[in-house]
GROMACS .gro file of C-alpha atoms in nm:
model
  449
    1MET     CA    1  -2.974   3.840  -4.203
    2SER     CA    2  -2.759   3.526  -4.294
    3THR     CA    3  -2.796   3.296  -4.569
    4GLN     CA    4  -2.682   2.939  -4.589
    5THR     CA    5  -2.623   2.732  -4.907
    6PHE     CA    6  -2.781   2.378  -4.937
    7HIS     CA    7  -2.782   2.116  -5.224
    8ALA     CA    8  -3.139   2.042  -5.296
    9PRO     CA    9  -3.220   1.663  -5.275
   10ILE     CA   10  -3.274   1.510  -5.623
   11SER     CA   11  -3.365   1.152  -5.666
   12GLY     CA   12  -3.258   0.933  -5.956
   13ALA     CA   13  -2.948   0.756  -6.066
   14GLY     CA   14  -2.666   0.887  -6.296
   15ILE     CA   15  -2.708   1.254  -6.219
   16ASN     CA   16  -2.394   1.482  -6.226
   17ILE     CA   17  -2.338   1.654  -5.905
   18ASP     CA   18  -2.240   1.963  -6.097
   19GLU     CA   19  -2.590   1.973  -6.248
   20ILE     CA   20  -2.772   1.979  -5.915
   21PRO     CA   21  -2.917   2.323  -5.844
   22GLU     CA   22  -2.825   2.517  -5.528
   23VAL     CA   23  -3.087   2.667  -5.302
   24MET     CA   24  -3.022   2.971  -5.085
   25ALA     CA   25  -3.179   2.938  -4.729
   26ALA     CA   26  -3.253   3.280  -4.576
   27GLY     CA   27  -3.451   3.416  -4.292
   28GLY     CA   28  -3.270   3.268  -4.001
   29ASP     CA   29  -2.925   3.340  -3.813
   30TRP     CA   30  -2.777   3.009  -3.944
   31ASP     CA   31  -2.409   3.106  -3.896
   32ASP     CA   32  -2.497   3.171  -3.521
   33ILE     CA   33  -2.684   2.843  -3.496
   34LEU     CA   34  -2.424   2.626  -3.641
   35ASN     CA   35  -2.150   2.800  -3.431
   36GLU     CA   36  -2.358   2.715  -3.124
   37VAL     CA   37  -2.390   2.359  -3.229
   38LYS     CA   38  -2.020   2.336  -3.280
   39LYS     CA   39  -1.936   2.497  -2.946
   40ILE     CA   40  -2.182   2.266  -2.754
   41SER     CA   41  -2.043   1.943  -2.928
   42THR     CA   42  -1.685   2.037  -2.819
   43GLU     CA   43  -1.737   2.197  -2.473
   44ARG     CA   44  -1.551   2.049  -2.179
   45ILE     CA   45  -1.593   2.113  -1.810
   46VAL     CA   46  -1.328   2.077  -1.541
   47VAL     CA   47  -1.444   1.909  -1.214
   48ASN     CA   48  -1.248   1.917  -0.893
   49LEU     CA   49  -1.298   1.572  -0.742
   50GLY     CA   50  -1.182   1.667  -0.397
   51PRO     CA   51  -0.961   1.734  -0.209
   52THR     CA   52  -1.148   1.435  -0.048
   53HIS     CA   53  -1.126   1.066   0.049
   54PRO     CA   54  -1.255   0.867  -0.246
   55ALA     CA   55  -1.114   0.515  -0.221
   56THR     CA   56  -0.763   0.663  -0.131
   57HIS     CA   57  -0.723   0.624   0.255
   58GLY     CA   58  -0.618   0.985   0.283
   59VAL     CA   59  -0.681   1.328   0.115
   60LEU     CA   60  -0.631   1.349  -0.261
   61ARG     CA   61  -0.757   1.584  -0.528
   62LEU     CA   62  -0.816   1.485  -0.889
   63ILE     CA   63  -0.871   1.752  -1.147
   64VAL     CA   64  -1.094   1.584  -1.428
   65GLU     CA   65  -1.159   1.738  -1.760
   66LEU     CA   66  -1.489   1.589  -1.898
   67GLU     CA   67  -1.689   1.617  -2.225
   68GLY     CA   68  -2.019   1.499  -2.108
   69GLU     CA   69  -1.939   1.168  -1.914
   70THR     CA   70  -1.629   1.106  -2.096
   71VAL     CA   71  -1.291   1.177  -1.926
   72HIS     CA   72  -1.047   1.362  -2.140
   73GLU     CA   73  -0.774   1.433  -1.875
   74VAL     CA   74  -0.703   1.351  -1.523
   75ARG     CA   75  -0.443   1.536  -1.320
   76VAL     CA   76  -0.344   1.413  -0.975
   77ASP     CA   77  -0.284   1.662  -0.705
   78THR     CA   78  -0.122   1.539  -0.375
   79GLY     CA   79   0.035   1.698  -0.088
   80TYR     CA   80  -0.268   1.761   0.139
   81LEU     CA   81  -0.146   1.510   0.399
   82HIS     CA   82   0.220   1.610   0.401
   83THR     CA   83   0.374   1.531   0.735
   84GLY     CA   84   0.740   1.586   0.680
   85ILE     CA   85   0.830   1.227   0.820
   86GLU     CA   86   1.157   1.206   0.625
   87LYS     CA   87   1.287   1.534   0.750
   88THR     CA   88   1.192   1.466   1.105
   89MET     CA   89   1.393   1.148   1.096
   90GLU     CA   90   1.704   1.351   1.061
   91TYR     CA   91   1.640   1.478   1.412
   92ARG     CA   92   1.565   1.160   1.577
   93THR     CA   93   1.792   0.853   1.661
   94TRP     CA   94   1.811   0.560   1.426
   95THR     CA   95   1.568   0.342   1.667
   96GLN     CA   96   1.334   0.642   1.698
   97GLY     CA   97   1.296   0.626   1.298
   98THR     CA   98   1.078   0.324   1.319
   99THR     CA   99   0.815   0.526   1.528
  100LEU     CA  100   0.798   0.770   1.234
  101CYS     CA  101   0.824   0.549   0.919
  102THR     CA  102   0.553   0.323   1.061
  103ARG     CA  103   0.310   0.610   1.019
  104MET     CA  104   0.358   0.653   0.644
  105ASP     CA  105   0.140   0.387   0.492
  106TYR     CA  106  -0.068   0.316   0.812
  107VAL     CA  107  -0.277   0.040   0.639
  108ALA     CA  108   0.044  -0.154   0.598
  109PRO     CA  109   0.295  -0.041   0.849
  110PHE     CA  110   0.529  -0.329   0.914
  111PHE     CA  111   0.661  -0.314   0.562
  112GLN     CA  112   0.817   0.028   0.630
  113GLU     CA  113   0.937  -0.084   0.965
  114VAL     CA  114   1.126  -0.392   0.813
  115ALA     CA  115   1.262  -0.216   0.509
  116TYR     CA  116   1.404   0.073   0.733
  117CYS     CA  117   1.559  -0.174   0.998
  118LEU     CA  118   1.709  -0.404   0.722
  119GLY     CA  119   1.865  -0.080   0.584
  120VAL     CA  120   2.014   0.024   0.927
  121GLU     CA  121   2.139  -0.325   0.977
  122LYS     CA  122   2.323  -0.323   0.656
  123LEU     CA  123   2.494   0.002   0.757
  124LEU     CA  124   2.582  -0.147   1.096
  125GLY     CA  125   2.706  -0.483   0.924
  126ILE     CA  126   2.479  -0.695   1.158
  127THR     CA  127   2.247  -0.830   0.897
  128ASP     CA  128   2.364  -1.204   0.957
  129LEU     CA  129   2.370  -1.151   1.338
  130VAL     CA  130   1.995  -1.095   1.364
  131PRO     CA  131   1.844  -1.395   1.551
  132GLU     CA  132   1.644  -1.626   1.320
  133ARG     CA  133   1.346  -1.597   1.559
  134ALA     CA  134   1.323  -1.231   1.500
  135THR     CA  135   1.351  -1.274   1.129
  136ILE     CA  136   1.057  -1.528   1.127
  137ILE     CA  137   0.849  -1.286   1.345
  138ARG     CA  138   0.920  -1.011   1.087
  139VAL     CA  139   0.802  -1.230   0.795
  140LEU     CA  140   0.487  -1.332   0.999
  141MET     CA  141   0.385  -0.972   1.073
  142MET     CA  142   0.465  -0.858   0.711
  143GLU     CA  143   0.246  -1.133   0.551
  144LEU     CA  144  -0.057  -1.073   0.801
  145CYS     CA  145  -0.011  -0.709   0.716
  146ARG     CA  146  -0.039  -0.797   0.329
  147ILE     CA  147  -0.364  -0.971   0.403
  148ALA     CA  148  -0.507  -0.688   0.600
  149SER     CA  149  -0.392  -0.447   0.335
  150HIS     CA  150  -0.554  -0.642   0.057
  151LEU     CA  151  -0.864  -0.655   0.252
  152VAL     CA  152  -0.892  -0.279   0.274
  153ALA     CA  153  -0.828  -0.249  -0.095
  154ILE     CA  154  -1.100  -0.516  -0.198
  155GLY     CA  155  -1.347  -0.368   0.060
  156SER     CA  156  -1.302  -0.011  -0.045
  157THR     CA  157  -1.329  -0.097  -0.426
  158GLY     CA  158  -1.669  -0.261  -0.338
  159ASN     CA  159  -1.791   0.021  -0.121
  160GLU     CA  160  -1.697   0.283  -0.383
  161MET     CA  161  -1.947   0.107  -0.607
  162GLY     CA  162  -2.225   0.116  -0.345
  163ALA     CA  163  -2.167  -0.238  -0.229
  164THR     CA  164  -2.143  -0.179   0.152
  165THR     CA  165  -2.144  -0.537   0.236
  166PHE     CA  166  -1.809  -0.584   0.061
  167MET     CA  167  -1.655  -0.324   0.292
  168THR     CA  168  -1.814  -0.460   0.614
  169THR     CA  169  -1.712  -0.814   0.541
  170ALA     CA  170  -1.351  -0.711   0.444
  171PHE     CA  171  -1.320  -0.506   0.757
  172ARG     CA  172  -1.454  -0.793   0.961
  173GLY     CA  173  -1.170  -1.017   0.825
  174ARG     CA  174  -0.904  -0.753   0.878
  175GLU     CA  175  -1.024  -0.697   1.244
  176HIS     CA  176  -0.909  -1.046   1.337
  177ILE     CA  177  -0.567  -0.963   1.204
  178LEU     CA  178  -0.567  -0.627   1.390
  179ARG     CA  179  -0.629  -0.821   1.716
  180ILE     CA  180  -0.330  -1.035   1.645
  181PHE     CA  181  -0.120  -0.714   1.603
  182GLU     CA  182  -0.265  -0.593   1.934
  183ARG     CA  183  -0.176  -0.906   2.113
  184VAL     CA  184   0.185  -0.914   1.988
  185THR     CA  185   0.280  -0.530   1.976
  186GLY     CA  186   0.012  -0.376   2.219
  187LEU     CA  187  -0.122  -0.165   1.930
  188ARG     CA  188  -0.347  -0.204   1.629
  189MET     CA  189  -0.139   0.016   1.395
  190ASN     CA  190   0.171   0.251   1.416
  191HIS     CA  191   0.356  -0.029   1.601
  192ALA     CA  192   0.735   0.051   1.590
  193TYR     CA  193   0.770  -0.305   1.687
  194ILE     CA  194   1.053  -0.395   1.444
  195ARG     CA  195   1.370  -0.250   1.575
  196PRO     CA  196   1.725  -0.254   1.430
  197GLY     CA  197   1.874  -0.584   1.554
  198GLY     CA  198   1.545  -0.771   1.588
  199VAL     CA  199   1.193  -0.700   1.735
  200ALA     CA  200   1.085  -0.515   2.040
  201GLN     CA  201   0.985  -0.833   2.238
  202ASP     CA  202   0.883  -1.193   2.177
  203ILE     CA  203   0.534  -1.282   2.053
  204GLY     CA  204   0.435  -1.436   2.404
  205GLU     CA  205   0.298  -1.773   2.511
  206GLY     CA  206   0.011  -1.916   2.311
  207THR     CA  207   0.013  -1.655   2.038
  208THR     CA  208   0.082  -1.911   1.776
  209ASP     CA  209  -0.248  -2.093   1.851
  210TYR     CA  210  -0.429  -1.765   1.883
  211ILE     CA  211  -0.301  -1.664   1.534
  212ARG     CA  212  -0.426  -1.989   1.382
  213GLU     CA  213  -0.769  -1.940   1.526
  214ARG     CA  214  -0.797  -1.572   1.413
  215LEU     CA  215  -0.654  -1.670   1.066
  216ARG     CA  216  -0.914  -1.919   1.013
  217MET     CA  217  -1.195  -1.671   1.071
  218THR     CA  218  -1.020  -1.438   0.822
  219ARG     CA  219  -0.998  -1.712   0.574
  220ASP     CA  220  -1.382  -1.757   0.593
  221ASP     CA  221  -1.437  -1.388   0.548
  222ILE     CA  222  -1.221  -1.387   0.236
  223GLY     CA  223  -1.403  -1.684   0.114
  224GLU     CA  224  -1.749  -1.494   0.170
  225LEU     CA  225  -1.595  -1.200  -0.024
  226GLU     CA  226  -1.518  -1.418  -0.323
  227ASP     CA  227  -1.862  -1.565  -0.316
  228LEU     CA  228  -2.009  -1.204  -0.320
  229GLY     CA  229  -1.807  -1.087  -0.605
  230LYS     CA  230  -1.605  -1.325  -0.800
  231GLN     CA  231  -1.877  -1.441  -1.042
  232ASN     CA  232  -2.142  -1.166  -0.965
  233PRO     CA  233  -2.243  -1.039  -1.297
  234ILE     CA  234  -2.286  -0.687  -1.168
  235PHE     CA  235  -1.962  -0.686  -1.000
  236LYS     CA  236  -1.782  -0.814  -1.309
  237LYS     CA  237  -1.969  -0.575  -1.545
  238ARG     CA  238  -1.845  -0.292  -1.328
  239LEU     CA  239  -1.475  -0.396  -1.308
  240CYS     CA  240  -1.396  -0.604  -1.621
  241ASP     CA  241  -1.228  -0.409  -1.904
  242VAL     CA  242  -1.216  -0.086  -1.676
  243ALA     CA  243  -0.896   0.099  -1.634
  244VAL     CA  244  -0.706  -0.144  -1.873
  245MET     CA  245  -0.327  -0.086  -1.879
  246PRO     CA  246  -0.070  -0.284  -2.096
  247LEU     CA  247   0.237  -0.412  -1.922
  248SER     CA  248   0.462  -0.191  -2.125
  249ALA     CA  249   0.273   0.120  -1.996
  250LEU     CA  250   0.283   0.004  -1.648
  251MET     CA  251   0.660  -0.072  -1.654
  252ALA     CA  252   0.739   0.268  -1.811
  253LEU     CA  253   0.540   0.457  -1.553
  254GLY     CA  254   0.701   0.273  -1.249
  255HIS     CA  255   0.403   0.081  -1.152
  256THR     CA  256   0.460  -0.224  -0.936
  257GLY     CA  257   0.269  -0.472  -0.727
  258PRO     CA  258  -0.069  -0.642  -0.806
  259GLY     CA  259  -0.101  -0.402  -1.117
  260VAL     CA  260   0.196  -0.562  -1.302
  261ARG     CA  261   0.116  -0.916  -1.169
  262ALA     CA  262  -0.229  -0.891  -1.319
  263ALA     CA  263  -0.068  -0.802  -1.652
  264GLY     CA  264   0.126  -1.117  -1.653
  265LEU     CA  265   0.466  -1.032  -1.505
  266PRO     CA  266   0.548  -1.232  -1.200
  267LEU     CA  267   0.746  -0.937  -1.034
  268ASP     CA  268   0.780  -1.000  -0.667
  269LEU     CA  269   1.097  -0.930  -0.477
  270ARG     CA  270   1.040  -1.208  -0.220
  271LYS     CA  271   1.121  -1.438  -0.528
  272THR     CA  272   1.347  -1.227  -0.737
  273ASP     CA  273   1.557  -1.063  -0.463
  274PRO     CA  274   1.470  -1.250  -0.139
  275TYR     CA  275   1.524  -1.096   0.208
  276CYS     CA  276   1.444  -1.211   0.558
  277GLY     CA  277   1.474  -1.576   0.434
  278TYR     CA  278   1.186  -1.576   0.189
  279GLU     CA  279   1.377  -1.809  -0.038
  280THR     CA  280   1.319  -2.089   0.239
  281TYR     CA  281   0.932  -2.041   0.222
  282GLU     CA  282   0.688  -2.216  -0.012
  283PHE     CA  283   0.455  -1.985  -0.192
  284ASP     CA  284   0.358  -1.883  -0.547
  285VAL     CA  285   0.332  -1.553  -0.727
  286PRO     CA  286  -0.013  -1.508  -0.866
  287VAL     CA  287  -0.042  -1.365  -1.215
  288ARG     CA  288  -0.327  -1.293  -1.459
  289ASP     CA  289  -0.346  -1.203  -1.847
  290LYS     CA  290  -0.487  -0.853  -1.825
  291SER     CA  291  -0.440  -0.562  -1.593
  292ASP     CA  292  -0.804  -0.447  -1.556
  293VAL     CA  293  -0.966  -0.364  -1.213
  294TYR     CA  294  -1.121  -0.709  -1.202
  295ASN     CA  295  -0.796  -0.902  -1.252
  296ARG     CA  296  -0.611  -0.670  -1.003
  297THR     CA  297  -0.874  -0.749  -0.749
  298MET     CA  298  -0.841  -1.124  -0.816
  299VAL     CA  299  -0.471  -1.103  -0.784
  300ARG     CA  300  -0.519  -0.952  -0.434
  301PHE     CA  301  -0.753  -1.243  -0.336
  302GLU     CA  302  -0.497  -1.507  -0.455
  303GLU     CA  303  -0.205  -1.309  -0.270
  304CYS     CA  304  -0.413  -1.351   0.049
  305TYR     CA  305  -0.418  -1.724   0.030
  306GLN     CA  306  -0.055  -1.728  -0.063
  307SER     CA  307   0.034  -1.507   0.250
  308MET     CA  308  -0.167  -1.755   0.473
  309ARG     CA  309   0.061  -2.034   0.339
  310ILE     CA  310   0.359  -1.846   0.443
  311VAL     CA  311   0.210  -1.763   0.795
  312ASP     CA  312   0.135  -2.126   0.858
  313GLN     CA  313   0.501  -2.195   0.780
  314CYS     CA  314   0.614  -1.917   1.009
  315LEU     CA  315   0.387  -2.051   1.296
  316ASP     CA  316   0.539  -2.404   1.272
  317ARG     CA  317   0.892  -2.249   1.275
  318LEU     CA  318   0.820  -2.030   1.570
  319ASP     CA  319   0.684  -2.328   1.766
  320ALA     CA  320   1.023  -2.502   1.686
  321CYS     CA  321   1.236  -2.226   1.811
  322GLU     CA  322   1.038  -2.098   2.124
  323GLY     CA  323   1.250  -1.928   2.373
  324GLU     CA  324   1.518  -1.807   2.139
  325PRO     CA  325   1.633  -1.451   2.141
  326VAL     CA  326   1.469  -1.195   1.922
  327MET     CA  327   1.725  -0.915   1.950
  328VAL     CA  328   2.094  -0.899   1.835
  329ALA     CA  329   2.342  -0.989   2.124
  330ASP     CA  330   2.549  -0.675   2.091
  331PRO     CA  331   2.467  -0.456   2.390
  332THR     CA  332   2.578  -0.140   2.215
  333ILE     CA  333   2.300  -0.181   1.956
  334ALA     CA  334   2.040  -0.395   2.116
  335TRP     CA  335   1.723  -0.195   2.253
  336PRO     CA  336   1.781  -0.227   2.624
  337ALA     CA  337   1.420  -0.204   2.736
  338GLN     CA  338   1.228  -0.523   2.800
  339LEU     CA  339   0.877  -0.454   2.712
  340SER     CA  340   0.558  -0.632   2.808
  341VAL     CA  341   0.199  -0.610   2.665
  342ALA     CA  342  -0.067  -0.540   2.906
  343THR     CA  343  -0.426  -0.454   2.899
  344ASP     CA  344  -0.345  -0.080   2.875
  345GLY     CA  345  -0.101  -0.139   2.580
  346GLN     CA  346   0.264  -0.177   2.552
  347GLY     CA  347   0.499  -0.069   2.841
  348ASN     CA  348   0.819  -0.158   3.024
  349SER     CA  349   0.848  -0.475   3.221
  350LEU     CA  350   0.816  -0.393   3.578
  351GLU     CA  351   1.065  -0.660   3.670
  352HIS     CA  352   1.316  -0.508   3.439
  353ILE     CA  353   1.262  -0.158   3.577
  354SER     CA  354   1.307  -0.308   3.936
  355LYS     CA  355   1.645  -0.462   3.832
  356ILE     CA  356   1.797  -0.169   3.658
  357MET     CA  357   1.676   0.098   3.910
  358GLY     CA  358   1.750  -0.109   4.225
  359LYS     CA  359   2.045  -0.354   4.166
  360SER     CA  360   2.256  -0.242   3.867
  361MET     CA  361   2.370   0.131   3.824
  362GLU     CA  362   2.570   0.018   3.524
  363SER     CA  363   2.253  -0.118   3.355
  364LEU     CA  364   2.062   0.209   3.443
  365ILE     CA  365   2.341   0.427   3.293
  366HIS     CA  366   2.356   0.215   2.971
  367HIS     CA  367   1.981   0.216   2.939
  368PHE     CA  368   1.961   0.589   2.962
  369LYS     CA  369   2.252   0.653   2.726
  370LEU     CA  370   2.127   0.413   2.461
  371VAL     CA  371   1.764   0.532   2.482
  372THR     CA  372   1.838   0.909   2.475
  373GLU     CA  373   2.154   0.922   2.263
  374GLY     CA  374   2.128   0.618   2.044
  375PHE     CA  375   2.394   0.401   1.889
  376HIS     CA  376   2.659   0.528   1.615
  377VAL     CA  377   2.614   0.406   1.274
  378PRO     CA  378   2.923   0.394   1.022
  379ALA     CA  379   2.926   0.655   0.759
  380GLY     CA  380   2.791   0.522   0.440
  381GLN     CA  381   2.462   0.484   0.255
  382VAL     CA  382   2.244   0.194   0.162
  383TYR     CA  383   1.931   0.131  -0.055
  384GLN     CA  384   1.704  -0.151   0.077
  385THR     CA  385   1.377  -0.269  -0.105
  386VAL     CA  386   1.093  -0.497   0.005
  387GLU     CA  387   0.782  -0.627  -0.148
  388HIS     CA  388   0.512  -0.400   0.001
  389ALA     CA  389   0.141  -0.503  -0.036
  390LYS     CA  390   0.112  -0.247  -0.296
  391GLY     CA  391   0.450  -0.273  -0.479
  392ILE     CA  392   0.804  -0.223  -0.440
  393LEU     CA  393   0.905  -0.021  -0.134
  394GLY     CA  394   1.261   0.121  -0.126
  395VAL     CA  395   1.450   0.318   0.155
  396HIS     CA  396   1.762   0.516   0.096
  397LEU     CA  397   1.961   0.578   0.406
  398VAL     CA  398   2.264   0.802   0.456
  399SER     CA  399   2.482   0.801   0.772
  400ASP     CA  400   2.763   1.053   0.850
  401GLY     CA  401   2.873   0.830   1.147
  402GLY     CA  402   2.636   0.981   1.401
  403THR     CA  403   2.340   0.873   1.604
  404ARG     CA  404   2.076   1.003   1.352
  405PRO     CA  405   2.034   0.954   0.981
  406PHE     CA  406   2.185   1.232   0.776
  407ARG     CA  407   1.913   1.142   0.515
  408ALA     CA  408   1.628   0.906   0.493
  409HIS     CA  409   1.410   0.875   0.181
  410PHE     CA  410   1.151   0.623   0.090
  411ARG     CA  411   1.024   0.511  -0.254
  412ASP     CA  412   0.665   0.457  -0.175
  413PRO     CA  413   0.480   0.234  -0.395
  414SER     CA  414   0.148   0.417  -0.371
  415PHE     CA  415   0.316   0.742  -0.504
  416ALA     CA  416   0.474   0.559  -0.800
  417ASN     CA  417   0.155   0.368  -0.888
  418LEU     CA  418  -0.039   0.699  -0.900
  419GLN     CA  419   0.148   0.807  -1.195
  420SER     CA  420  -0.061   0.564  -1.408
  421MET     CA  421  -0.389   0.719  -1.287
  422ALA     CA  422  -0.426   0.965  -1.583
  423MET     CA  423  -0.366   0.682  -1.856
  424MET     CA  424  -0.601   0.449  -1.682
  425SER     CA  425  -0.882   0.688  -1.666
  426GLU     CA  426  -0.862   0.894  -1.994
  427GLY     CA  427  -1.118   0.798  -2.248
  428GLY     CA  428  -1.340   0.624  -1.995
  429GLN     CA  429  -1.635   0.724  -1.799
  430LEU     CA  430  -1.644   0.956  -1.488
  431ALA     CA  431  -1.804   0.665  -1.288
  432ASP     CA  432  -1.497   0.463  -1.367
  433VAL     CA  433  -1.242   0.704  -1.239
  434ILE     CA  434  -1.292   0.612  -0.863
  435VAL     CA  435  -1.305   0.239  -0.950
  436ALA     CA  436  -0.968   0.284  -1.119
  437LEU     CA  437  -0.825   0.480  -0.833
  438ALA     CA  438  -0.955   0.214  -0.582
  439ALA     CA  439  -0.786  -0.065  -0.780
  440ILE     CA  440  -0.438   0.133  -0.749
  441ASP     CA  441  -0.525   0.136  -0.374
  442PRO     CA  442  -0.302   0.439  -0.272
  443VAL     CA  443  -0.257   0.541   0.081
  444LEU     CA  444  -0.181   0.905   0.097
  445GLY     CA  445   0.014   0.887   0.426
  446GLY     CA  446   0.284   0.699   0.213
  447VAL     CA  447   0.230   0.924  -0.095
  448ASP     CA  448   0.293   1.254   0.089
  449ARG     CA  449   0.513   1.137   0.380
   0.00000   0.00000   0.00000
């Protein structure tokens, strides 16, 4: 039998604590009871959140240590979608590399294509030889891609909170952009449309007007999303002051993109280290004063409108330079096929095939060698960055002078941004973990590569 000592309660003022009598409680297993209470109050459980698909656009596993509903630790476990893209690129020609890298972040494929091709062009020394029309088309496709990516992020954030209308409205707006991509490239995603030296083909007659029409519909859908959530008290209560991160922590953990801009830092490579002529376009870099889920979402809304400003300028420039070339003039580098977009997707122009097969043996030989063997790239290495929808995307290319990359490695923003997941979530509620993850907006195809 155990005993426990208690001080008997005595009322009155001016009593010396040493004079208070002690009472011995007996008849119960007091030590066991107190130990059990202590154990219950500090007991933690470990929950496997996944491997599943919670607001991540791919398979991710979170190992969450909980005390009740409070998150004490989060560990991010990646690798479930590993495709070996970077290694495979070492066994394909430089042009074939675009077919592989476009499949990394499949929600925003054009950024990988452009970053990779800009790197290859630097190694070749032809950066200034790329036709202006091709560069404008690249900017056009990247900004449309930025809007489409942000719509997926915003829609997924709402859907993970149970607001299905958010997702359906966002995907409706994205659908208009995917139809633009399909008209230009023949595909809705995984395009391989950007090529070293330019683009695979021109955008086609009437496409600029088609884009203006579709973009107007997308703008209406974005406005509807803002009406649904921007001042919605439930939406704000669920997102405001959730997963707050100071700017110093974001920078220390390598976070870029809407997260740091929501914290007040206007870090945008289109302004600070321009490429593809971004310095000639008029647009602003949206910033906020606190990096929580609500402000990151609002930054994405504002960036959609800024991207539309850039797209409008691109369309005007494309109308002004209609008919100009879209591929570098050097025949030892320029992709020889002349593609056309038909109802069944993207294929070779029948007129071009007829010419090289029936009229010019030299053209046929050149076409065959360039497509199968590829072009030689001088030995060297290069690191090229672009402002991806999710942050800074970097590509490191190494050439040994052959027709294939010796090494290709990508700095994917989703992977870097996931490093802050633990700090965002710890100390919060379990229900906020998925909201924080949706605000990071990772795509696991880019994370695992």
